[in-house]
XYZ file of C-alpha atoms in Angstrom:
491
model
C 41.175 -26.358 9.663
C 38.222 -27.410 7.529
C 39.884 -25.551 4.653
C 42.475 -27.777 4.901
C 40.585 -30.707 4.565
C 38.523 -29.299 2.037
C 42.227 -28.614 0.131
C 43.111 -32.256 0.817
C 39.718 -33.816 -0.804
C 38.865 -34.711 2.743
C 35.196 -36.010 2.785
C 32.662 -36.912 5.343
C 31.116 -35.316 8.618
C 34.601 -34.155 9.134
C 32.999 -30.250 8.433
C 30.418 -30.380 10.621
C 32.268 -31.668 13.646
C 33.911 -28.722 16.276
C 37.766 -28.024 15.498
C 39.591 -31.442 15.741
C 42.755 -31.677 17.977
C 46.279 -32.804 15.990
C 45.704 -36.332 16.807
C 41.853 -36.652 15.352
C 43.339 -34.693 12.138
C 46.006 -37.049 12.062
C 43.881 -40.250 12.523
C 41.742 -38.112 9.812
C 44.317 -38.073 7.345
C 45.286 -41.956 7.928
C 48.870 -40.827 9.107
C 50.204 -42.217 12.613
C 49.571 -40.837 16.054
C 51.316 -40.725 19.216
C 50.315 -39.695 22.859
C 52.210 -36.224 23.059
C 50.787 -35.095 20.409
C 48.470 -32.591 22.449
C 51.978 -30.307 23.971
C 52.500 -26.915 24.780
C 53.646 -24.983 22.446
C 55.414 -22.509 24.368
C 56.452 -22.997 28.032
C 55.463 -21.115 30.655
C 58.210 -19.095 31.909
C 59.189 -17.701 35.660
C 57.606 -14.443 36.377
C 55.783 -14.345 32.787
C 52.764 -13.295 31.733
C 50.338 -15.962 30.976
C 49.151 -14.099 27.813
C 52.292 -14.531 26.102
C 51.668 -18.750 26.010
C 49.005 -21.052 24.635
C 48.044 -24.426 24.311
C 47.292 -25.813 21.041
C 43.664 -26.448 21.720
C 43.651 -23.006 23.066
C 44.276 -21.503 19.786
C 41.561 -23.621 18.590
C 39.503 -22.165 20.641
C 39.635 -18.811 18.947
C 41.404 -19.035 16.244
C 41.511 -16.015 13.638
C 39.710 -15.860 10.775
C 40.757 -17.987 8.019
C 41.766 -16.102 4.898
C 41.446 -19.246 2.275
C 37.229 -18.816 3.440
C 36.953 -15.639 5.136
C 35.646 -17.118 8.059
C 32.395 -18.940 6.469
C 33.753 -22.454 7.353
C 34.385 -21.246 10.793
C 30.764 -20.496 11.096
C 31.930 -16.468 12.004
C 30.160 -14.152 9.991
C 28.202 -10.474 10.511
C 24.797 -10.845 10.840
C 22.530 -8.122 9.758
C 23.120 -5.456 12.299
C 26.489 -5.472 11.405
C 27.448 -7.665 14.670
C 30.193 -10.310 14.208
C 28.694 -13.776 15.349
C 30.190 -16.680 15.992
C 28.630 -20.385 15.651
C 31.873 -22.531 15.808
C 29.851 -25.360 14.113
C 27.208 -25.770 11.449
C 24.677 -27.536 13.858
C 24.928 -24.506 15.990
C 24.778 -21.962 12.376
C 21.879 -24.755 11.249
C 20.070 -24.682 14.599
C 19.938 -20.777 14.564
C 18.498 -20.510 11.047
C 16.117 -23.351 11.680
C 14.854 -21.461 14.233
C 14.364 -18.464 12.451
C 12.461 -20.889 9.671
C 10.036 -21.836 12.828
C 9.422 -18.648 13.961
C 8.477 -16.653 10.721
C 5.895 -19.955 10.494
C 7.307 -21.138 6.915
C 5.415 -24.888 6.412
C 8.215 -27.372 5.188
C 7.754 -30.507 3.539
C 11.345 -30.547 2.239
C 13.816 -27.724 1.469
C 17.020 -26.727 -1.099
C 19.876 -25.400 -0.021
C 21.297 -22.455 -2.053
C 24.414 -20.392 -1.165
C 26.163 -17.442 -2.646
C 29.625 -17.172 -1.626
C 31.800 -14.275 -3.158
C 34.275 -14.761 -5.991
C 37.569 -13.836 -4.045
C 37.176 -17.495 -2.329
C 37.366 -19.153 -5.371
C 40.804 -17.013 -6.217
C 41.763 -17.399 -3.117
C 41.781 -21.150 -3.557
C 42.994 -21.182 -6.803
C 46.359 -19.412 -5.009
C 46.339 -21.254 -2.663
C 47.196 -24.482 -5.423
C 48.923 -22.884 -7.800
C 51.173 -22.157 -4.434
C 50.948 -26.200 -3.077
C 51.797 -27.319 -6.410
C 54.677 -25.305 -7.803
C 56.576 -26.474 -4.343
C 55.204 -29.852 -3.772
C 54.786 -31.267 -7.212
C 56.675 -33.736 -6.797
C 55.099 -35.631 -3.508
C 53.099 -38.739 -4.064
C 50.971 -37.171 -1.677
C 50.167 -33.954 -3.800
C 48.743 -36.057 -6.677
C 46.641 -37.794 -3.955
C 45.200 -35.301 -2.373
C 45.663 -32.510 -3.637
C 44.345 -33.024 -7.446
C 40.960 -33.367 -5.161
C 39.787 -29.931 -3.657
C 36.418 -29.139 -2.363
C 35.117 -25.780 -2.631
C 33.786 -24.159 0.242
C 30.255 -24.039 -1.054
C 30.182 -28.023 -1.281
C 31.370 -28.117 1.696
C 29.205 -25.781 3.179
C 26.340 -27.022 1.869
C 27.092 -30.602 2.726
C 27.595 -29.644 6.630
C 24.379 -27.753 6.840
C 22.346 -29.622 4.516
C 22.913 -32.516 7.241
C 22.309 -30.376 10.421
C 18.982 -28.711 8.526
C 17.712 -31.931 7.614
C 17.756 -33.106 11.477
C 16.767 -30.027 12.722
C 13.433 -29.303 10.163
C 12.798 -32.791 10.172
C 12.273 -32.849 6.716
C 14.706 -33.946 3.624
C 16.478 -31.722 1.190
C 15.935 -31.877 -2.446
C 14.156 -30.389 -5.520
C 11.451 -28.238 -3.669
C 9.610 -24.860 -4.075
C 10.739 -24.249 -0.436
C 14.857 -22.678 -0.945
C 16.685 -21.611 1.946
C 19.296 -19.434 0.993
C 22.612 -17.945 2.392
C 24.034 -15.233 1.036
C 27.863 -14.271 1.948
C 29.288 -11.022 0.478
C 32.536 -9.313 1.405
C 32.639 -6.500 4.196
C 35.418 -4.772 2.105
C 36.815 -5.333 -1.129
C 39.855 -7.175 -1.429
C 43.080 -6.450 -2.760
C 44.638 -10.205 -2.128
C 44.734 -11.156 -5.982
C 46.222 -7.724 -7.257
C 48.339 -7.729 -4.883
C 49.883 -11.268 -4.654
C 50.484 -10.659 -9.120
C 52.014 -7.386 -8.604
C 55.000 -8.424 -5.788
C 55.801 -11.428 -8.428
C 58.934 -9.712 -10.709
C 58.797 -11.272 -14.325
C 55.151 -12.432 -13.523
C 53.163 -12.326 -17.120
C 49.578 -11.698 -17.261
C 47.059 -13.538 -19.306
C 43.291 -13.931 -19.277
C 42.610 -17.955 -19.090
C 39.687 -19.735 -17.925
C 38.805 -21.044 -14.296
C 39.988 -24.878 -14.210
C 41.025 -24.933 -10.264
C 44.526 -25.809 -10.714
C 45.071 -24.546 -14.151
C 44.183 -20.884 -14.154
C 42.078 -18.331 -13.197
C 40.526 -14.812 -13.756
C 43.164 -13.411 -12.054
C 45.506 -13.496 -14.491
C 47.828 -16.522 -12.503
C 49.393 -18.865 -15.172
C 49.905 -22.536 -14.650
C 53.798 -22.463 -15.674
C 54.792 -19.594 -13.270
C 57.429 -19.607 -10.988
C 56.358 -20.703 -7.021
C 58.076 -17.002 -6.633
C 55.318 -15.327 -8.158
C 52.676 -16.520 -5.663
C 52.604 -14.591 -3.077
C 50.582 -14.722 -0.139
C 49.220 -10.637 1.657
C 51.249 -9.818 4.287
C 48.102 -8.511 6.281
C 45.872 -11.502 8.160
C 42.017 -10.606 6.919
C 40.419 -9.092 10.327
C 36.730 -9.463 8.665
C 34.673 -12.520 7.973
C 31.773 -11.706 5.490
C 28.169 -10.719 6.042
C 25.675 -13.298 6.071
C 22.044 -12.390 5.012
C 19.718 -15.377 5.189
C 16.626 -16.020 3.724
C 13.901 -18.662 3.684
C 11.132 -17.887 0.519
C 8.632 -20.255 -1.394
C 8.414 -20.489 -5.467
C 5.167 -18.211 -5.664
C 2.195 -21.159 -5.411
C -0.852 -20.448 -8.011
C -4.471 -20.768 -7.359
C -7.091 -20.892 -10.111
C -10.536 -20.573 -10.544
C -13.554 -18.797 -12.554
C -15.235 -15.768 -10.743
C -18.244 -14.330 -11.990
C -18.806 -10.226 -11.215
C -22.348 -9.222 -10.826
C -22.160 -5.476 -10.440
C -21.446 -2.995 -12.971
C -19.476 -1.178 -10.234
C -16.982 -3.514 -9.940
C -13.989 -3.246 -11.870
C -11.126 -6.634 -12.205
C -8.188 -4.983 -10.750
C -7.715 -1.809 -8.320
C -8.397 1.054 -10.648
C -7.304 4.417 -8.884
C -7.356 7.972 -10.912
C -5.789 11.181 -8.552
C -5.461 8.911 -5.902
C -9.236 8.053 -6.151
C -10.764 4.485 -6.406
C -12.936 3.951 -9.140
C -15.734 1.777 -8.421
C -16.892 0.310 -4.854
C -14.760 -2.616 -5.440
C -12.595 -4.989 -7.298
C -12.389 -8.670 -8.095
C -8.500 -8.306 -7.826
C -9.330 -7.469 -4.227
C -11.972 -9.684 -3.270
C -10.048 -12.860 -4.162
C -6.409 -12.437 -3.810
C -7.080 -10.072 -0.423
C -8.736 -12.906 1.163
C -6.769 -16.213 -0.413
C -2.998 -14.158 0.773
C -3.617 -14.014 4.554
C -4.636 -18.042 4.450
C -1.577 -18.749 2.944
C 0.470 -16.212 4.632
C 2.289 -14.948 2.134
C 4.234 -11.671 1.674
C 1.816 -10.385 -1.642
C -0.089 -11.893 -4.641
C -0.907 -10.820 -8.282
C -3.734 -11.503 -9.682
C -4.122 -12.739 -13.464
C -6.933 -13.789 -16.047
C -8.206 -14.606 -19.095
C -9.213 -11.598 -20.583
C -10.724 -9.047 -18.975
C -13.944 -6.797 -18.717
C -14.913 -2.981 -18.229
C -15.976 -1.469 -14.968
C -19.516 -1.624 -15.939
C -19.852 -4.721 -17.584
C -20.956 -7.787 -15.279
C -19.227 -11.730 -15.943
C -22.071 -13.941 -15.871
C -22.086 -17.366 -17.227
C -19.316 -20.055 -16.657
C -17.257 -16.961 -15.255
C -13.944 -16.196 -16.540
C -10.283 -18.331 -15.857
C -8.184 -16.683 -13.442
C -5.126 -17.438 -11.144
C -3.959 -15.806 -7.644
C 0.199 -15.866 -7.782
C 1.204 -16.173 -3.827
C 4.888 -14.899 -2.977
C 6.739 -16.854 -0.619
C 3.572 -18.534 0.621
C 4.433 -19.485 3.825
C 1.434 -22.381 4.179
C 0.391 -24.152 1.169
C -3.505 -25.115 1.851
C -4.523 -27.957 1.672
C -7.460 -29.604 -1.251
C -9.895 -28.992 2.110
C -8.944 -25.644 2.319
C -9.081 -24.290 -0.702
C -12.757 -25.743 -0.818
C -13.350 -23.733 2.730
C -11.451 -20.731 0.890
C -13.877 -20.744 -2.081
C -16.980 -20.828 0.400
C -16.189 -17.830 2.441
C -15.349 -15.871 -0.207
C -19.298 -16.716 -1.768
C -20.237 -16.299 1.961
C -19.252 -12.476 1.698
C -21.934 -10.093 2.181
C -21.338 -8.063 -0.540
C -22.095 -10.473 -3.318
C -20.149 -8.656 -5.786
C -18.159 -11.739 -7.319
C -18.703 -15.073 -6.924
C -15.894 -17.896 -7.174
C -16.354 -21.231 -8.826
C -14.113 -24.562 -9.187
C -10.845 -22.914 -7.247
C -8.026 -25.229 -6.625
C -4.096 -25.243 -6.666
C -2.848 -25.345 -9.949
C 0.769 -25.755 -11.505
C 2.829 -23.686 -13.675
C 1.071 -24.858 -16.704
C -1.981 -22.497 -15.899
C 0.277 -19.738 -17.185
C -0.300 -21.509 -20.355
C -4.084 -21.880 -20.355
C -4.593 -18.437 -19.113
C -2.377 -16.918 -22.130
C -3.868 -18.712 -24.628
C -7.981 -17.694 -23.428
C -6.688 -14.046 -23.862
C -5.862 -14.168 -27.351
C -7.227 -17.329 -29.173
C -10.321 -18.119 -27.597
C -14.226 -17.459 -28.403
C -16.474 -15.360 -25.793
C -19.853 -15.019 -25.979
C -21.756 -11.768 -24.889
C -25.537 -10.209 -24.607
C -25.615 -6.554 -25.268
C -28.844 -4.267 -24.612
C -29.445 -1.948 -27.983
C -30.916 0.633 -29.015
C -31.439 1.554 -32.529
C -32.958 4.657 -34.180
C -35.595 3.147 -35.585
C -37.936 0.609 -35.391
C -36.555 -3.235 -35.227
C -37.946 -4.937 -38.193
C -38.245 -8.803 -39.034
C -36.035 -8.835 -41.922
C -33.308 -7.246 -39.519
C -33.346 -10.136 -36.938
C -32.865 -12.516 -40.237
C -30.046 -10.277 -41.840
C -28.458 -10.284 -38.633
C -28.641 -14.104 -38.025
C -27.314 -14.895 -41.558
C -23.795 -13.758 -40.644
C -21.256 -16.440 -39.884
C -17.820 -15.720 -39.428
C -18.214 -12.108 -40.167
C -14.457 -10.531 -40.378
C -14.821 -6.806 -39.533
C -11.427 -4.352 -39.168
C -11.513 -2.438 -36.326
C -8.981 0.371 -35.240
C -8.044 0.989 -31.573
C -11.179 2.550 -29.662
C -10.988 6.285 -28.980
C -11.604 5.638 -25.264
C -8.846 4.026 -25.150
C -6.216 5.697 -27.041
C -4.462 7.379 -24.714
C -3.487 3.904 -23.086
C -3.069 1.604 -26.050
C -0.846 2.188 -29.433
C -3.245 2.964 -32.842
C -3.566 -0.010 -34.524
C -6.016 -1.893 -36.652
C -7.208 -5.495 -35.707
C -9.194 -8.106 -37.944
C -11.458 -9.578 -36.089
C -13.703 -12.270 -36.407
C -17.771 -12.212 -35.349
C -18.514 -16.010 -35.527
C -22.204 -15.808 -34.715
C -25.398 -13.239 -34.086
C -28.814 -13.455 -33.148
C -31.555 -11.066 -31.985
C -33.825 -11.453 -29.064
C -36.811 -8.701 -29.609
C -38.031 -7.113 -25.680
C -42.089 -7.063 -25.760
C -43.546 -4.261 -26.034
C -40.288 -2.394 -27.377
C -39.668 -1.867 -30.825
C -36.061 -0.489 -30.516
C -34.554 -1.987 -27.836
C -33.520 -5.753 -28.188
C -30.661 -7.957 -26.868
C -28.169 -8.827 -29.320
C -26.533 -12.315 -28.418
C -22.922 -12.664 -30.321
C -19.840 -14.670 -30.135
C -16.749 -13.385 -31.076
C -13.061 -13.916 -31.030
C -10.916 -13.031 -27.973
C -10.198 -9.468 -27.698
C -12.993 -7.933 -30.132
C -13.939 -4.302 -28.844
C -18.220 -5.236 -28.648
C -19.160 -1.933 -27.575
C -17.321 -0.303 -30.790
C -18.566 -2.655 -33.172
C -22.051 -1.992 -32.237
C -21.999 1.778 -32.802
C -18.807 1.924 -34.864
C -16.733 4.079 -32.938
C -17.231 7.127 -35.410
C -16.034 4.636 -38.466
C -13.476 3.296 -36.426
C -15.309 -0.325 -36.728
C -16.374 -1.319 -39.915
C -18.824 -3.256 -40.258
C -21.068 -2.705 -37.100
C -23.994 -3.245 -35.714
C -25.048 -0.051 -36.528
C -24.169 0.483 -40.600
C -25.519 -3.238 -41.095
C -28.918 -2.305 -40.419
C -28.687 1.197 -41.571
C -29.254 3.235 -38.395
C -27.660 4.917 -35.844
C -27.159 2.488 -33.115
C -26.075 2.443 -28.942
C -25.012 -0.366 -26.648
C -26.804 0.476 -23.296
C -25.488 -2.686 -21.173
C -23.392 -5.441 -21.743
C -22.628 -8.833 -20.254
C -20.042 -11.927 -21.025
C -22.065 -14.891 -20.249
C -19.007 -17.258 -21.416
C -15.484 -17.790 -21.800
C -14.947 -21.020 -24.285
C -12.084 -22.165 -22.607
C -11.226 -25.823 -20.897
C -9.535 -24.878 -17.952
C -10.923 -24.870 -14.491
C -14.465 -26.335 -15.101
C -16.240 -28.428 -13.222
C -14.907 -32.419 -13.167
């Protein structure tokens, strides 16, 4: 019945009301009404089984599925275990699912609706008209109503939009919160094919998919009411309904700062074996994911550093992606968050500024990996003795641009290819009582292999530390002590 008020360009709460009687359709439809209209359609005979005679409302009661909308405006679907269920309304299809919403804890401060309906409705509407209008073209009434169909999604999402709105107590709208239905066929159907093929003289042509003018299916606006045929067999099966409630993933950025050199930035495993006693990956996102209880997170930053070099400084940018958080924490929170996770014992990484950020720290975090300056302090040893003119020759380099191919450590992960870089500043800080070991401060561009240009990678980075002053030379230890970048400092 709602698909033939949908047909009609019926609007209102009409769809999410129970199956009218005749007379509310009627009064509905603004035609007249009169007091028999609820009769028995077939008499009850002498001696007769019952079975064999109904009431109207009783075939209302249970009325077959409805092949225009397979059953999704009736509310009759198969849920997930393959059981056929039927609502009969959508506050009682709304109430269900808003229940579901409640128990799997989802935190709501408005909702959109999405559904996915499968494409046989549509050409099962568009039949449906082609049909009406080659045989009642010529009613005043056609024009009317007709011209205005409703497609089921609209009017499925109109009827439960409504009930969810009561129900969640919360209004629909743009929002990162989507509840979404998802209808698919239990079986293929052959109702299109097969309504073409039965036509004689029918003529096939691919148009597009005005309703009313034509349609995938080959149906042409100037064919003969003949050609549209209707199956023979009534469709049995309503569709399956899988329904999900999920959350645009929710970001979370900070700096952290790593103090071991045992400590790498994401889970590194080798054979099935962890390297290092930890990782900052871990740390953060394993603690922020249970507050928000959400179903996983990925973890993303500005750069990153080697297992054994420590993050001192400012720290360095990052962001904690949350899928389908299901609580988005407050500014309170995310304060308490950042505490506990400084609180930990193990005092491997320390967190600094973190608060919820927007999509745009994607931007800020892609640009610190590539276009930014970071500053580092690198223990050295040389093969000779550290002289004065070296710390002077050293300090007189601005904006040194060195060529440097991709590190042999890493060439079995990374394609060969050579990289100008630029080494904006240097300067040499002796160690008493040491004459060749000293701390070489630098500041280079954003993704500058520092160990290699020290010792030169076998020639691989030219110039380096080392052929500069002459001398074999080692990096022992290195820190980043800061990430020039504007995002996620201190206010």
């Amino acid at each position: 019945m709602r698909c033939i008020f949908r047909l009609l360009g019926v609007h209102g709460h009409v769809y999410s009301w129970s199956f009218p009687s005749s007379t509310e359709m009627r009064a509905m439809l603004g035609e007249p009404t009169c007091p028999e209209e609820h009769i028995v359609v077939s008499s009850l005979k002498g001696g007769e089984d019952k079975k064999n005679s109904s009431s109207y409302e009783d075939l209302e009661v249970e009325p077959e599925t409805c092949s225009i909308c397979l059953g999704i405006l009736q509310f009759i679907y198969y849920d997930a275990k393959g059981l056929m269920v039927k609502k009969g309304t959508a506050i009682s299809l709304a109430l269900s699912i808003s229940e579901q919403i409640k128990k799997e804890g989802h935190q709501l401060d408005s909702f959109s609706l999405e559904v996915s309906i499968p494409t046989v409705i549509q050409e099962n509407e568009h039949i449906v008209h082609l049909y009406m209008k080659r045989k009642y073209r010529s009613e005043l009434w056609f024009e009317e109503r007709f011209s205005k169909c409703i497609s089921t999604k609209e009017v499925l999402k109109f009827a439960m939009t409504n009930s969810l709105e009561k129900l969640l107590d919360v209004k629909s709208g743009p929002s990162s919160c989507r509840i979404r239905l998802t209808y698919a066929q239990t079986k293929p159907s052959s109702t299109v094919p097969s309504s073409v093929e039965r036509g004689e003289g029918c003529k096939r042509r691919k148009t597009g998919n005005a309703l009313g003018e034509s349609s995938s299916n080959g149906l042409e606006d100037h064919e003969s009411s003949e050609c549209i045929i209707f199956p023979e067999d009534k469709v049995n099966d309503p569709c399956h309904l899988v329904f999900l409630c999920y959350r645009t993933p929710i970001y979370l950025g900070g700096r952290y700062l790593k103090f071991s050199r045992n400590v790498s930035q994401t889970r590194w495993m080798i054979d099935d074996e962890r390297m290092g006693e930890a990782s900052v990956e871990e740390i953060i996102g394993g603690y922020i994911l249970p507050v928000c209880h959400g179903d996983s997170y990925k973890f993303h930053a500005a750069g990153r550093e080697d297992i054994d070099v420590r993050m001192l400084g400012s720290g360095r940018p990052f962001l904690v992606e949350i899928q389908n958080a299901r609580h988005v924490p407050s500014e309170a929170l995310v304060k308490e968050i950042e505490i506990n996770i400084n609180n930990l014992n193990t005092q491997l990484v320390l967190v600094k500024n973190l608060k919820m950020v927007a999509n745009e720290g994607w931007t800020l975090i892609h640009e610190g990996e590539a276009e930014k300056q970071k500053q580092y302090c690198a223990l050295v040893w040389i093969s000779r003795p550290l002289e004065n003119q070296d710390l002077q020759s050293i300090a007189s380099l601005k904006d040194l641009q060195i060529l440097q191919k991709t590190p042999v450590r890493v060439l079995h992960r990374r394609s060969p290819l050579e990289r100008e870089k630029i080494i904006h500043w240097m300067k040499i800080e002796t160690i008493a009582e040491s004459s060749q070991y000293f701390l070489l401060h630098l500041c280079t561009q954003a993704g500058t292999y520092i160990k290699e240009f020290v010792h030169g990678d076998l020639g691989r980075t030219h110039p380096s530390i080392g052929s500069i002053l002459g001398c074999r030379a080692e990096i022992l230890q290195l820190d980043v002590t800061d990430v020039k970048m504007d995002c996620f400092l201190a206010e």
